[in-house]
mmCIF file of C-alpha atoms in Angstrom:
data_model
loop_
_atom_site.group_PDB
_atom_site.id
_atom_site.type_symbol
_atom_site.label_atom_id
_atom_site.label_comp_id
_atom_site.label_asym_id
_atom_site.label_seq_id
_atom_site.Cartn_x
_atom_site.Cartn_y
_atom_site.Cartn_z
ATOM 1 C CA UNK Y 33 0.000 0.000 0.000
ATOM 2 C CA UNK Y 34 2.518 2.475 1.044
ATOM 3 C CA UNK Y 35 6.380 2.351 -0.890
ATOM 4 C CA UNK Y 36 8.088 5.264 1.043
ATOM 5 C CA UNK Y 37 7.643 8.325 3.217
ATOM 6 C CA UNK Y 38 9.077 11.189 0.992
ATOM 7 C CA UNK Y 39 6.922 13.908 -0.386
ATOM 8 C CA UNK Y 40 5.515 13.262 -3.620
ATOM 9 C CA UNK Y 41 6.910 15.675 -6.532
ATOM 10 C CA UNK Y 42 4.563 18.339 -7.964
ATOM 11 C CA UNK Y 43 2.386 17.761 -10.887
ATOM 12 C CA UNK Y 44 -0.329 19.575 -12.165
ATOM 13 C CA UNK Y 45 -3.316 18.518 -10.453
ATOM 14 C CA UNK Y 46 -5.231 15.420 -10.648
ATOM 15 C CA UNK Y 47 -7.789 15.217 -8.172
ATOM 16 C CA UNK Y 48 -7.963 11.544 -7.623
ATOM 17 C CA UNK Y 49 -4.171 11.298 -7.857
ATOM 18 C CA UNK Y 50 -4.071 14.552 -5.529
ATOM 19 C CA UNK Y 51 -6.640 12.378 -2.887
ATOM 20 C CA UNK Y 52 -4.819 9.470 -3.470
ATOM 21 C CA UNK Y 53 -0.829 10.711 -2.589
ATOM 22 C CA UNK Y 54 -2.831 12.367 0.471
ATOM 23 C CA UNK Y 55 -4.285 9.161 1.627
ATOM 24 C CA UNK Y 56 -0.798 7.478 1.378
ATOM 25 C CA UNK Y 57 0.505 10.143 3.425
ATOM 26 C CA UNK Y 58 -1.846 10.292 5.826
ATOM 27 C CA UNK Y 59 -1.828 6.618 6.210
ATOM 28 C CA UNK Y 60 1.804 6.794 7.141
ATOM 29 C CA UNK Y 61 1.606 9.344 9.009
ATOM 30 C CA UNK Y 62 -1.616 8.199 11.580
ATOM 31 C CA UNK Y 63 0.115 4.533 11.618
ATOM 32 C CA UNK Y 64 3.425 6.351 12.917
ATOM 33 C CA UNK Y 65 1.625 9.171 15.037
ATOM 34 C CA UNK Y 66 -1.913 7.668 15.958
ATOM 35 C CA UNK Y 67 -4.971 9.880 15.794
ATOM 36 C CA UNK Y 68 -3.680 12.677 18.212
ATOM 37 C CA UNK Y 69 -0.284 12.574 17.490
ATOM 38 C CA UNK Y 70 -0.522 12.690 13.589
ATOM 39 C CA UNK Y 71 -0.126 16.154 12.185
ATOM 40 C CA UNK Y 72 -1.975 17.314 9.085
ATOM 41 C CA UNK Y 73 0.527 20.068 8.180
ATOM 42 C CA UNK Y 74 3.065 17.235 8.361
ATOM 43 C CA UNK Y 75 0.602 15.364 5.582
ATOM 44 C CA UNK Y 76 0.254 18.023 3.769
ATOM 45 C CA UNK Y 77 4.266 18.451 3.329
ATOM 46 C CA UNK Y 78 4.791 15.302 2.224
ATOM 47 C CA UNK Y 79 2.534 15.566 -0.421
ATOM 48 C CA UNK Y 80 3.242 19.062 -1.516
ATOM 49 C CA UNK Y 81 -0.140 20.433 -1.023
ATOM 50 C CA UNK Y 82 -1.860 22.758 1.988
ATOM 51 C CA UNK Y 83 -3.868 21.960 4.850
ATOM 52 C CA UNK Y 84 -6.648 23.542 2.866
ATOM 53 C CA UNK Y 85 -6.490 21.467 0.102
ATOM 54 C CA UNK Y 86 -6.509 18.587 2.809
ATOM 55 C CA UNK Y 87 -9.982 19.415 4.341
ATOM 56 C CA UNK Y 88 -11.133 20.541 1.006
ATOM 57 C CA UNK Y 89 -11.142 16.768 0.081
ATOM 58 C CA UNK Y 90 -12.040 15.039 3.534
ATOM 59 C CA UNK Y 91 -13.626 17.887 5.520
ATOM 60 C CA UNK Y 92 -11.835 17.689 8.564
ATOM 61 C CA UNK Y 93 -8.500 15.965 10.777
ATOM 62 C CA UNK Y 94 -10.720 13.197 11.761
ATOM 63 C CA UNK Y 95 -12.748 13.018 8.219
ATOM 64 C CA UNK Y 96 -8.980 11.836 6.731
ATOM 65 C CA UNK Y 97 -8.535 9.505 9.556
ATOM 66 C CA UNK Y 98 -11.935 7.655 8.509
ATOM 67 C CA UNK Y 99 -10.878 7.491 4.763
ATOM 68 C CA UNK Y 100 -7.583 6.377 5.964
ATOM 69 C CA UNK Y 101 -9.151 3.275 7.902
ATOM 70 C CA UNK Y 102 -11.618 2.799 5.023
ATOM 71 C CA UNK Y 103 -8.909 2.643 2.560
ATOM 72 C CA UNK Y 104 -6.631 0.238 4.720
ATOM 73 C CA UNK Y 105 -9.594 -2.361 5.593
ATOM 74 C CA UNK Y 106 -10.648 -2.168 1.251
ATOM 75 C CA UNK Y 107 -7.186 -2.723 0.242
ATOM 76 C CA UNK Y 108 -6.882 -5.711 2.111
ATOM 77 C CA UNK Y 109 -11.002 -7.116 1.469
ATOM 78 C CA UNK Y 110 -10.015 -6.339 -2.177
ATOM 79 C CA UNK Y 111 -6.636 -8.130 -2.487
ATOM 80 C CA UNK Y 112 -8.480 -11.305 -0.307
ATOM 81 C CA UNK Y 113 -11.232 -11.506 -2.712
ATOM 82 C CA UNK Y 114 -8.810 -12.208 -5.491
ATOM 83 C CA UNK Y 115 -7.888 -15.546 -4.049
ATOM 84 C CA UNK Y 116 -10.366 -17.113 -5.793
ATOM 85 C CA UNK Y 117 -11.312 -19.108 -2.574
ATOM 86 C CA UNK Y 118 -14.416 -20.068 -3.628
ATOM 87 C CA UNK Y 119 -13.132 -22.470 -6.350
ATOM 88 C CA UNK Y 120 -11.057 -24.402 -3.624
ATOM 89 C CA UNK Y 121 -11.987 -27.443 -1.902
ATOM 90 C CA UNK Y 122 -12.900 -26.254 1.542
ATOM 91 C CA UNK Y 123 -9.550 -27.041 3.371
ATOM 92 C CA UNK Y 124 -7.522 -25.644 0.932
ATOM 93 C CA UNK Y 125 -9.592 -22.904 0.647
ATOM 94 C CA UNK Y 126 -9.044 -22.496 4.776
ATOM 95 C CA UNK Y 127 -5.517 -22.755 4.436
ATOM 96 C CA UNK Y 128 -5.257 -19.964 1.492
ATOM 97 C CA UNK Y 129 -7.176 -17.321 3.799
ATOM 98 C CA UNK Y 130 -4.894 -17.927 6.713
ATOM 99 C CA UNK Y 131 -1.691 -17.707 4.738
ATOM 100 C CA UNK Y 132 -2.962 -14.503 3.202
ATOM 101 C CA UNK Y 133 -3.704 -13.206 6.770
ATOM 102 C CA UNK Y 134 -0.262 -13.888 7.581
ATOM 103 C CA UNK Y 135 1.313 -12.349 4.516
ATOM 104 C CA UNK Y 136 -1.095 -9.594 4.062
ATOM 105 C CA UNK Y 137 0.005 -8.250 7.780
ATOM 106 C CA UNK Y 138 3.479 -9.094 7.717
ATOM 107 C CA UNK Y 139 3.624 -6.528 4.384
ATOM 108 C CA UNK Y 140 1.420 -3.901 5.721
ATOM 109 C CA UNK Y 141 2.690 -3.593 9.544
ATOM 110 C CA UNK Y 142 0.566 0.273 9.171
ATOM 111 C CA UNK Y 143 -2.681 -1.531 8.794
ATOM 112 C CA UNK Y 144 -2.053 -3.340 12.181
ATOM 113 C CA UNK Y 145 -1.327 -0.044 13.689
ATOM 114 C CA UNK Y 146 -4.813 2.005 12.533
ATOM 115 C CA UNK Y 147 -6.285 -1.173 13.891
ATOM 116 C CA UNK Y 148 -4.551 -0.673 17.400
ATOM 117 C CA UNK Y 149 -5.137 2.949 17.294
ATOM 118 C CA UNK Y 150 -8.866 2.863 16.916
ATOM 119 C CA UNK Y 151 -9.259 -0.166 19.671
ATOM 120 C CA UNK Y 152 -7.499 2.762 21.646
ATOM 121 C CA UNK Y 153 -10.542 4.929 20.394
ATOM 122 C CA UNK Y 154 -13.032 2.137 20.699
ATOM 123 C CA UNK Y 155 -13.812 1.857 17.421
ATOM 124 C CA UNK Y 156 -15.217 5.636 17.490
ATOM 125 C CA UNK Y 157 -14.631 5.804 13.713
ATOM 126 C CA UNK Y 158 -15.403 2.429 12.207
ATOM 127 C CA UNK Y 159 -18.860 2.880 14.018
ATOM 128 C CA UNK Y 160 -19.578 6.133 12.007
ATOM 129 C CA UNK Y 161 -18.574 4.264 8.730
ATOM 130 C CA UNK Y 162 -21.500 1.968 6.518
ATOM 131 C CA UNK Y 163 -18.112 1.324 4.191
ATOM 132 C CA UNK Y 164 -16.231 -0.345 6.854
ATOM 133 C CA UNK Y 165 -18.963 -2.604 8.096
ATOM 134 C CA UNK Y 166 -20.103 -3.820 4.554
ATOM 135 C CA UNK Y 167 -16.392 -4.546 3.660
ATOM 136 C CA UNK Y 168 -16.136 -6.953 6.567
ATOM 137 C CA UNK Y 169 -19.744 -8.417 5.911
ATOM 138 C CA UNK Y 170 -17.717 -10.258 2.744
ATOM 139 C CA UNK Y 171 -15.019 -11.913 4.749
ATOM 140 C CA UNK Y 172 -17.952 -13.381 7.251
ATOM 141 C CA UNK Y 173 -19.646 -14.522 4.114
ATOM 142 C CA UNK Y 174 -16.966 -16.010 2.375
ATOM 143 C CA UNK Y 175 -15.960 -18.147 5.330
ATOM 144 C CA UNK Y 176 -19.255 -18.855 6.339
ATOM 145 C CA UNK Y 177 -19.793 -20.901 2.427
ATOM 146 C CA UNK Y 178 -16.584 -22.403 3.023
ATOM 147 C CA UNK Y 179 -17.663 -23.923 6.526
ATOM 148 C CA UNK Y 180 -20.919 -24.705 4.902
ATOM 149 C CA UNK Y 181 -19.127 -26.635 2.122
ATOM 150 C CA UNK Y 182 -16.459 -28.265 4.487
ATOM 151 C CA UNK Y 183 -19.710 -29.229 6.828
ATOM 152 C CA UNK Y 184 -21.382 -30.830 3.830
ATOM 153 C CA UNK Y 185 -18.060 -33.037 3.084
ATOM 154 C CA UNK Y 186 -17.819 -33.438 6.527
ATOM 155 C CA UNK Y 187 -14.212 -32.662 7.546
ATOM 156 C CA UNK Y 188 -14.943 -29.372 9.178
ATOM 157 C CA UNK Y 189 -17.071 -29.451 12.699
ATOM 158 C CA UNK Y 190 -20.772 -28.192 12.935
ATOM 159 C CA UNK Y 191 -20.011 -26.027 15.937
ATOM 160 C CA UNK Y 192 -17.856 -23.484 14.325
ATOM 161 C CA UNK Y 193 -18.571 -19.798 13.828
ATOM 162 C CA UNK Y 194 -17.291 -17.787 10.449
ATOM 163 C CA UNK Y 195 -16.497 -14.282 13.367
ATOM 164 C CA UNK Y 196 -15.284 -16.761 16.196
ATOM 165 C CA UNK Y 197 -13.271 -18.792 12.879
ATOM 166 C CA UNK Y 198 -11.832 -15.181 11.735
ATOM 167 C CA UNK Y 199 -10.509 -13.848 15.240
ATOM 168 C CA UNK Y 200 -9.197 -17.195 15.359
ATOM 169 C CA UNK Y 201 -7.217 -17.045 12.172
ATOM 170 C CA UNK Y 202 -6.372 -13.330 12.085
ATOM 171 C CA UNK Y 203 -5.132 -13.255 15.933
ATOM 172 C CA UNK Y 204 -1.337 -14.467 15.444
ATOM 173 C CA UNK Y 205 -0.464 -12.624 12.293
ATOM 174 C CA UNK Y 206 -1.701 -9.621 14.230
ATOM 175 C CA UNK Y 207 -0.702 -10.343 17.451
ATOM 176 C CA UNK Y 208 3.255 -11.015 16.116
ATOM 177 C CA UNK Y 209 3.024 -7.455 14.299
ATOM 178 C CA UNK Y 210 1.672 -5.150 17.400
ATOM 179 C CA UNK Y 211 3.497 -6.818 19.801
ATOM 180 C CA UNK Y 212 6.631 -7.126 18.146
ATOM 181 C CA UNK Y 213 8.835 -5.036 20.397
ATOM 182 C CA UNK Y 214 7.303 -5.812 23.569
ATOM 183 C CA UNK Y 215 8.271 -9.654 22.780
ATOM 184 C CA UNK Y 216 11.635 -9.443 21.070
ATOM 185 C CA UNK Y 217 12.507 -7.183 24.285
ATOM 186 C CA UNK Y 218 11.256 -10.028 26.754
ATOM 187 C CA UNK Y 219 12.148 -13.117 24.955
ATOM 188 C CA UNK Y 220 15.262 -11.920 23.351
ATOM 189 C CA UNK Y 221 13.499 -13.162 19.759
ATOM 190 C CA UNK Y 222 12.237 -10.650 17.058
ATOM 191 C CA UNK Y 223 8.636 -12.581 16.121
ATOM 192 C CA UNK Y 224 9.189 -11.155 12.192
ATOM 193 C CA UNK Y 225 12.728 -12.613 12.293
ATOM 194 C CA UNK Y 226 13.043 -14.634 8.956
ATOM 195 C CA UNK Y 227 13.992 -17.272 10.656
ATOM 196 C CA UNK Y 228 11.040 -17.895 12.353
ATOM 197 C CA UNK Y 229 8.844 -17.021 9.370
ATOM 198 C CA UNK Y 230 7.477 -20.192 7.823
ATOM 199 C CA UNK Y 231 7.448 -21.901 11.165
ATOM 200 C CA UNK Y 232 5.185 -19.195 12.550
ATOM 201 C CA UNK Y 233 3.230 -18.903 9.281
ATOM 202 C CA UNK Y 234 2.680 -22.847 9.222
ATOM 203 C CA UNK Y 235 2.206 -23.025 12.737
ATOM 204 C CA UNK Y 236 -0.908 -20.474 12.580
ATOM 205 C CA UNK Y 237 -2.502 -22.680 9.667
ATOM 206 C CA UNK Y 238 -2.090 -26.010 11.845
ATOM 207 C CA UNK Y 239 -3.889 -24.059 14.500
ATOM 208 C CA UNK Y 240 -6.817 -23.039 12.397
ATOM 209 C CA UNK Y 241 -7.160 -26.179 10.315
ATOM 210 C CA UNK Y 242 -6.558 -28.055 13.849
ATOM 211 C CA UNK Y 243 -10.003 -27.096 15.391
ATOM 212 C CA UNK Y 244 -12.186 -27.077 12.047
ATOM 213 C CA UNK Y 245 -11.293 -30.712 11.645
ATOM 214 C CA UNK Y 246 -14.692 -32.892 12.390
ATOM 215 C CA UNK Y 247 -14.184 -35.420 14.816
ATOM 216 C CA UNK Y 248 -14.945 -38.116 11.820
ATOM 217 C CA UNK Y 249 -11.726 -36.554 9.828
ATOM 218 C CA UNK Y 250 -9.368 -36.468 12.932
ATOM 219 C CA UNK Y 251 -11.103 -40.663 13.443
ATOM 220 C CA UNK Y 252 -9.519 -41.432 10.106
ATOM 221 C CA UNK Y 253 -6.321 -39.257 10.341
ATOM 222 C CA UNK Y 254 -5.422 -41.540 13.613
ATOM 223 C CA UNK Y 255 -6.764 -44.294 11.327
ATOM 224 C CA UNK Y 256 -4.059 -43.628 8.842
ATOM 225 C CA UNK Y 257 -1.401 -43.027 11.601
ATOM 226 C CA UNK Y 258 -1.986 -46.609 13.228
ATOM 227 C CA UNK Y 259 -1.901 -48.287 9.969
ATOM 228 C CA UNK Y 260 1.834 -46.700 9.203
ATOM 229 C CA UNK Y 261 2.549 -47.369 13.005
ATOM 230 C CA UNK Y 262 2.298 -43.664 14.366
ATOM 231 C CA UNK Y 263 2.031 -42.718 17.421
ATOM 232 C CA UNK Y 264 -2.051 -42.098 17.671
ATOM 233 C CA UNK Y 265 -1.462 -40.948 21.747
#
């Protein structure tokens, strides 16, 4: 979403390009600065426009913060409806989601921060927004088919949610990204070290795949084990 943090060179004026480099800065800016910290005078420098020109577009300080959040939750609802889940069998279909969790938050650490900052806020702004709300509905629906279509094959459990199946699988990725420094500072281990990359990343889809399994597809996984000899304890 974002490539740097300079100020964008001037150009005559295109007005969706203008609102655009403005978002961009903004976004950076909030992510780095949260809602009372961020400066719009420092957005507008980076972009080489006014503060004027700023609330001409989005009305006010907190009007950009709103299109900020909107844009960060659509980028990442449009990029997850290109994964063509729907065309997957249902646990590969699981798996896809939670890897792009994963990779999606890994690449855009600012999106985890606007989340933090309005749980500071308590979701003041998302509350205000019909965009934000009907851009999550899709995610619910999407993995509510998929659980429907696992349920029908029957290795994913009747029991299981598409919101409690979502904080489940989007927890870790965020949870590594906000709490980065706190843990690398008390366990002496960066949790974004590349190192620990794919195990965390495969770790996270065990975990999710782990409880959807129904209790007739974990009967013939320990099937399978005994017959090669496994350990089914």
């Amino acid at each position: 979403m974002i490539a740097e943090t300079e100020a964008v060179p001037r150009r005559s004026r295109d007005p969706e390009q203008t609102r655009r480099d403005i978002l961009d800065a903004a976004t950076i800016e909030f992510a780095e600065n949260g809602l009372s910290g961020a400066r719009v005078d420092a957005i507008a420098a980076r972009t080489r426009t006014t503060v004027r020109m700023i609330y001409y577009y989005f009305g006010s300080k907190d009007g950009l913060y709103l299109a900020v959040l909107e844009e960060s939750y659509g980028d990442m609802r449009r990029e997850e409806q290109r994964l063509g889940v729907e065309r997957m069998p249902p646990i590969e279909a699981i798996r896809r989601m939670v890897e792009f969790v994963f990779d999606y938050q890994e690449a855009h650490p600012e999106f985890t921060r606007l989340v933090s900052i309005e749980n500071i806020h308590r979701a003041a702004h998302i509350k205000q927004s019909a965009t934000i709300q009907a851009l999550n509905a899709t995610v619910i629906e999407t993995l509510k088919a998929i659980l429907q279509r696992g349920q029908r094959e029957g290795v994913f459990r009747k029991d299981v949610t598409a919101v409690g199946l979502h904080m489940l699988m989007t927890a870790f990725p965020f949870f590594r990204i906000s709490n980065r420094h706190t843990l690398a500072t008390i366990f002496e281990q960066d949790p974004l070290s590349p190192d620990l990359r794919d195990e965390h990343r495969e770790m996270v889809v065990a975990a999710v795949l782990g409880y959807l399994r129904s209790d007739r597809t974990a009967r013939r996984n320990r099937a399978r084990l005994a017959a090669r000899g496994g350990d089914t304890a």
